[in-house]
Amino acid sequence: MTASTLIAIKQASGRQSQAADPLKSVWVGASAGTGKTKVLIDRVLRLMLPRKGLSEESATLPQRILCLTFTKTAAAEMSNRIYKKLGAWAVMDDMKLKDELTELTGEKPSAETERAARRLFARVLDTPGGLKIMTIHSFCQSVLKRFPVEAGLPPHFELMDEMNAIEYMNRCRDQIIVSAKQDPHSVLAQSFSQLVLHLDPSAMSDLMSKIISKRSQLARILENHGDAEGTAANTIAEVYRHLGLDPVDTEEKVLQGVAKLSAEDEANLKQALAALLNGTKNDKESAACMQHWLEQKEKRAALYGLYRGAFFTQKGEIAKRLATKEAQKHYPDIVDVMQREAERLLDIANRLRSVRLAQLNASLLTVASDMVGRYTRYKRQTDKLDFDDLIIKACDLLAEENMVAWVLFKLDEGIDHILVDEAQDTSPYQWRVIRALSDEFFAGYGTRGETLRTLFVVGDEKQSIFSFQGADPAEFSRMQGFFGGKVKDVQEGWEILLEHSFRSTRAVLEVVDAVFNEEAVRRGVVADVARGIRHMPSRVGQAGLVEIWPLIRSQQKEASDAWKLPVEIEPGDNAASRLARKVAQTVKGWLASGEMLASKGRPIRAGDVLILVQSRGALVEMLMRALKEQDVPVAGIDRMTLTEEIAVMDLLALAQFALLPRDDLTLATLLKSPLIGIDEEELYRICHGRQGSVWGSVQHLRPDIAKYLYAWIDKAGEATPYEFFAEALNTPCFADTVSGRRAFYGRLGSDIHDALDEFLNSSLHYEQTHTPSLQKFTDWFVRGDAEIKREQEQHKADQVRIMTVHAAKGLQAPIVVLPDTAKKLHDHNKGRIRLIWPPENEGAEAGVPLWSPREEFDADIYANLRDAAREGQEEEYRRLLYVALTRAEDRLYICGYQNRKKPPADCWHYLVANAFPKDAGKQDFFVDGQPVTDEAEAVLPLLRHAYAQEAPPEKSIDLRAVQDAVRKPLEDWVFKTMPAEPVPSVPLAPSKAGEDEPAVKGPLAEDEDYRFRRGIVVHQILEILPQLPDAAREKALRAYLARPSLMMEPDVQKSLAKEIMAVLSHPDFAPIFGSLSRAEVPVVGLAGNKKTAQVLSGQMDRLLVTEKEVLVVDYKTNRPPPQKVEDVSVAYLKQMAAYKSVMLNIYPGRAVKCALLWTDGPVLMPLPDAMLEKYLP
């Protein structure tokens, strides 16, 4: 390691150590790759160690530390790393432990600190519930589970997953449609009709989906305005006021204002009219519009549209030339008069748009409030909460002054230290929870007696990219100021910046800094635009590279009149497919040539490559296809919609056919699926020229396939959804003699496993919450659009990963490829920003949502909000660029494609290209063997900014064995159905070996419950009493039997005591209860021969082992006992035979004897070997 590298790491470590100081509250601004997770872990470790110069009691108890993370994966990773460190400390040699503690705390540890560090692992393991490292949703759920009554919830409430929540919201939406149809004159029906007038079915569905996704925010808005559940009158009134209207305003009322002119204004307009009549042709056309309006006062409102033509263009803008010079000669003030009237009409036009907008929003709120009201009632009636409820209910609980102290005290007697990870992704309501938890910290600052209490927050405003989940960089900055104001008077160093990157090389960081060097690009990325963005590399001397490829365009084809038969699959020649092929060929070239990753000192692997896209779409499919064509291992996309997965669609086709065999299209699809697998020619033979249905043709032409399908028709009527699909996957199918899953794997590859497993999970979950009907499940599933996330954070396989930038948050890779930098996703969505929600920042006024179907309804207030929302999108687009660029460790490739329309000037590609170093290297760039050119056919090169390796390569783990394991095909046994287990399938209990116990007593005998309780008492006493001296036994026995919990009458106690003492005092039984014997001995082993062996699990009442013999004794309390061994129950004989079989295996070479000790007598009855041989398992 070079001297410059050591200096950089030392500087970075110093900042990290300051941030991890457990004695101070800290707000850490951590740029990408600066080691914030290490800081969090170090701080937790230091909190649990004794304070300097103090005893172990000064350390913070683990249960008093709360660490809130953004994802469960992050929480699990942090917990694992802490447990791993503590486990290592527990067994580490003294010198190494001393060195680690010195590095952690910055000072030499005392003997007390070392002892405490070694004991920490056991202390944390003994902490109830373990370390509190969790997501804020998990924390809120745990609080509500502990305080349901205080939160106004039923103690047994259940949490709905998002799929169920959407399902029930959709059900509520459907109920609204039914209600509107049943009562067409209701307010709800009229409101719904108003929306339908302005929206096609697709747009209506999209709008309802947006409402559903914001259901909790809408419920809070309605509640804040005082609306009862399912109503929206107050909120609607607020919409009118927000738009500058009175709730009674209508279009007619606004238009009546058009006619209201002062005498002066009317006189001026008449003079203007006269001048226009004497003007040019254009003037006279304007005059015609004005004259008709001015002459008919009573019809002015109706003639408003005609009158506007004199002042406005067809686009609705004030005409630049309201009067010609000819007209001005007749009336010099005509332009001023016309301009004032145009502005008046402009205001009226805006008020008209406002009224129309208000009326539409009133209709929307009426429908939406009814839908949310139904949903809320459903949750209340079924005792369910959704994820948003967790935060809101916890907020409400902690907002009560008299409640928060009690709740915090009951949470393991309080929380002393709160750590917040990824604070930039925290929503306003989540901040309220954190504020409520930490408010007490700063009342007298940080004290509860002598207890130190701190708040630690780490985040990066530059990486706030989850606005759709409520994250707001403005709220992040506001909370930074809020908490800073709490601590600034009592400590220094509240804010710490981490700018030393341990992740990326110098080349990558220089490009990142250059991109955001422009103030216009920084706007919205950082709060203080005047402050630049800089990163200092800790990986000094390591090789790095950034390439920016020229934009790839579609290949121009020569025009041809000839029409080719569609018999060949030709490679796509559009820009996106050409780019996908180029990326795949480049990756393949690295792997095939063994190109070195210089900083690691090894060849590039497929797992080094991370491809990040702005959104999932056609390009992702093209990239996956191109990589597979190049035989490059690829992990697939990070998220999938199950209903769009081909394997899932094939399984659904099997169910849909089984439910409706005459569905020709579904059957044709099924015949082509991997389950049956016929080719195109055979399908054509079955379908072409048939007289009836495809099913009839299959029965006639392919009876073998029909036989297979008949079985599924039969199963559809009786099997549950899970049983149906699990059997389809786990049993042989027509195309594969092993299993349906193997048939899918053989055709579609290993990517199908995640989808199939999640599909089965969905079917099982459906059965737990619905009537298990196959028909209803298929309908529910198809309508649900279930999306699953493939966990790639813990990526181990040597495969190329493809995911969105959002999904890659927190990840990194040696090589990052950005293939779609020439597009702006939100440019396509600008027309979709029609529903605008108010901010939820604490202290903000209770706002209202506003929706406009088209621009013609966009009143000025709405337009301003819309433009602000679009500007917010632009800012998040640039923050997303920052996240994308900083995922790269060593290499970064900026790629893009261009269709006919030129990309926006501020797209990622141009932002990076404009900031690229002027001295960057250039190289010819070819796609499909042709150079890339611009519109003028000029050849475009790629640009490269790179540094060579100067320092020794970093150490890296050799994963060749892992790669070979990944690439090796799975064995057949993986797909085979497990053979049936021996009966019984669970371990055999000797006392339940297959026969019922004898009913010895008659009808007047003691009841069964008493008999078993009596037997249990006898066994317990015979286990414990032999350990006492002979003289103390009887006294202890009588005291035990007199315990109230045994509920024994005095005469029963006396009788039982006499029976037990007779057993223990019998001279023939002395060896059984002697010092060499053991009581209640558990035994697990194989009973029987190799072919019929069964696992036995039991507990022997008494075991005596000598050098030559083993004696197994079992107590029996039956009254009266059998007089002869031949009268012993077969169940008892099987039990003892099973014990004997196991003990023979455990003690080979010794004789194993068995006996029954009947306590009623007492009688010891040896069981002959010959008799037991008959009943061996």
PDB file of C-alpha atoms in Angstrom, residues 159-171 385-387 765-766 769 784 786:
ATOM      1  CA  LEU A 159     -50.988  -6.929   8.841  1.00  0.00           C
ATOM      2  CA  MET A 160     -52.086  -7.030   5.205  1.00  0.00           C
ATOM      3  CA  ASP A 161     -49.523  -7.340   2.462  1.00  0.00           C
ATOM      4  CA  GLU A 162     -49.681  -4.885  -0.436  1.00  0.00           C
ATOM      5  CA  MET A 163     -51.278  -7.402  -2.789  1.00  0.00           C
ATOM      6  CA  ASN A 164     -54.175  -7.963  -0.399  1.00  0.00           C
ATOM      7  CA  ALA A 165     -54.552  -4.235   0.193  1.00  0.00           C
ATOM      8  CA  ILE A 166     -54.800  -3.550  -3.539  1.00  0.00           C
ATOM      9  CA  GLU A 167     -57.191  -6.476  -3.963  1.00  0.00           C
ATOM     10  CA  TYR A 168     -59.608  -5.043  -1.417  1.00  0.00           C
ATOM     11  CA  MET A 169     -59.272  -1.512  -2.771  1.00  0.00           C
ATOM     12  CA  ASN A 170     -60.164  -2.865  -6.208  1.00  0.00           C
ATOM     13  CA  ARG A 171     -63.106  -4.647  -4.659  1.00  0.00           C
ATOM     14  CA  LEU A 385     -53.820  -2.823   9.085  1.00  0.00           C
ATOM     15  CA  ASP A 386     -51.829  -2.048   5.980  1.00  0.00           C
ATOM     16  CA  PHE A 387     -48.202  -0.867   5.952  1.00  0.00           C
ATOM     17  CA  HIS A 765     -51.456 -17.592   0.587  1.00  0.00           C
ATOM     18  CA  TYR A 766     -54.724 -17.399  -1.342  1.00  0.00           C
ATOM     19  CA  THR A 769     -57.326 -16.027   3.076  1.00  0.00           C
ATOM     20  CA  GLY A 784     -53.630  -8.914  -9.149  1.00  0.00           C
ATOM     21  CA  ALA A 786     -48.326  -9.589  -8.387  1.00  0.00           C
TER      22      ALA A 786
END
